[in-house]
Amino acid sequence: MNISERTVKYHLQNIYRKLETHNRTHAIAKAIELGWYKE
């Protein structure tokens, strides 16, 4: 993909805000809790 690091950080911050989390680990845990991720 040809996107800037700033763009990635911006979108990650929006995801964290919507999931009410502050980092990737908590965002993944929340997604699993909500049933959005299945192994």
mmCIF file of C-alpha atoms in Angstrom:
data_model
loop_
_atom_site.group_PDB
_atom_site.id
_atom_site.type_symbol
_atom_site.label_atom_id
_atom_site.label_comp_id
_atom_site.label_asym_id
_atom_site.label_seq_id
_atom_site.Cartn_x
_atom_site.Cartn_y
_atom_site.Cartn_z
ATOM 1 C CA MET A 1 0.000 0.000 0.000
ATOM 2 C CA ASN A 2 1.169 3.480 -0.686
ATOM 3 C CA ILE A 3 -0.125 5.411 2.329
ATOM 4 C CA SER A 4 1.763 7.524 4.816
ATOM 5 C CA GLU A 5 2.519 6.534 8.387
ATOM 6 C CA ARG A 6 0.483 9.534 9.523
ATOM 7 C CA THR A 7 -2.598 8.214 7.680
ATOM 8 C CA VAL A 8 -2.268 4.833 9.373
ATOM 9 C CA LYS A 9 -1.925 6.460 12.803
ATOM 10 C CA TYR A 10 -4.968 8.652 12.116
ATOM 11 C CA HIS A 11 -7.148 5.669 11.239
ATOM 12 C CA LEU A 12 -5.881 3.634 14.190
ATOM 13 C CA GLN A 13 -6.755 6.476 16.562
ATOM 14 C CA ASN A 14 -10.292 6.552 15.135
ATOM 15 C CA ILE A 15 -10.619 2.797 15.631
ATOM 16 C CA TYR A 16 -9.375 3.076 19.227
ATOM 17 C CA ARG A 17 -11.827 5.894 19.917
ATOM 18 C CA LYS A 18 -14.778 3.942 18.523
ATOM 19 C CA LEU A 19 -13.821 0.834 20.507
ATOM 20 C CA GLU A 20 -13.084 2.933 23.612
ATOM 21 C CA THR A 21 -9.535 1.555 23.797
ATOM 22 C CA HIS A 22 -6.074 3.095 23.744
ATOM 23 C CA ASN A 23 -3.856 0.585 21.957
ATOM 24 C CA ARG A 24 -3.804 -2.323 19.520
ATOM 25 C CA THR A 25 -3.822 -5.007 22.194
ATOM 26 C CA HIS A 26 -6.958 -3.657 23.817
ATOM 27 C CA ALA A 27 -8.576 -3.042 20.422
ATOM 28 C CA ILE A 28 -8.001 -6.681 19.440
ATOM 29 C CA ALA A 29 -9.335 -7.900 22.793
ATOM 30 C CA LYS A 30 -12.434 -5.720 22.370
ATOM 31 C CA ALA A 31 -12.981 -6.986 18.807
ATOM 32 C CA ILE A 32 -12.810 -10.585 20.057
ATOM 33 C CA GLU A 33 -15.185 -9.733 22.913
ATOM 34 C CA LEU A 34 -17.652 -8.226 20.424
ATOM 35 C CA GLY A 35 -17.423 -11.290 18.167
ATOM 36 C CA TRP A 36 -15.806 -9.349 15.302
ATOM 37 C CA TYR A 37 -12.812 -11.682 15.166
ATOM 38 C CA LYS A 38 -12.998 -15.433 14.926
ATOM 39 C CA GLU A 39 -9.985 -17.709 14.823
#
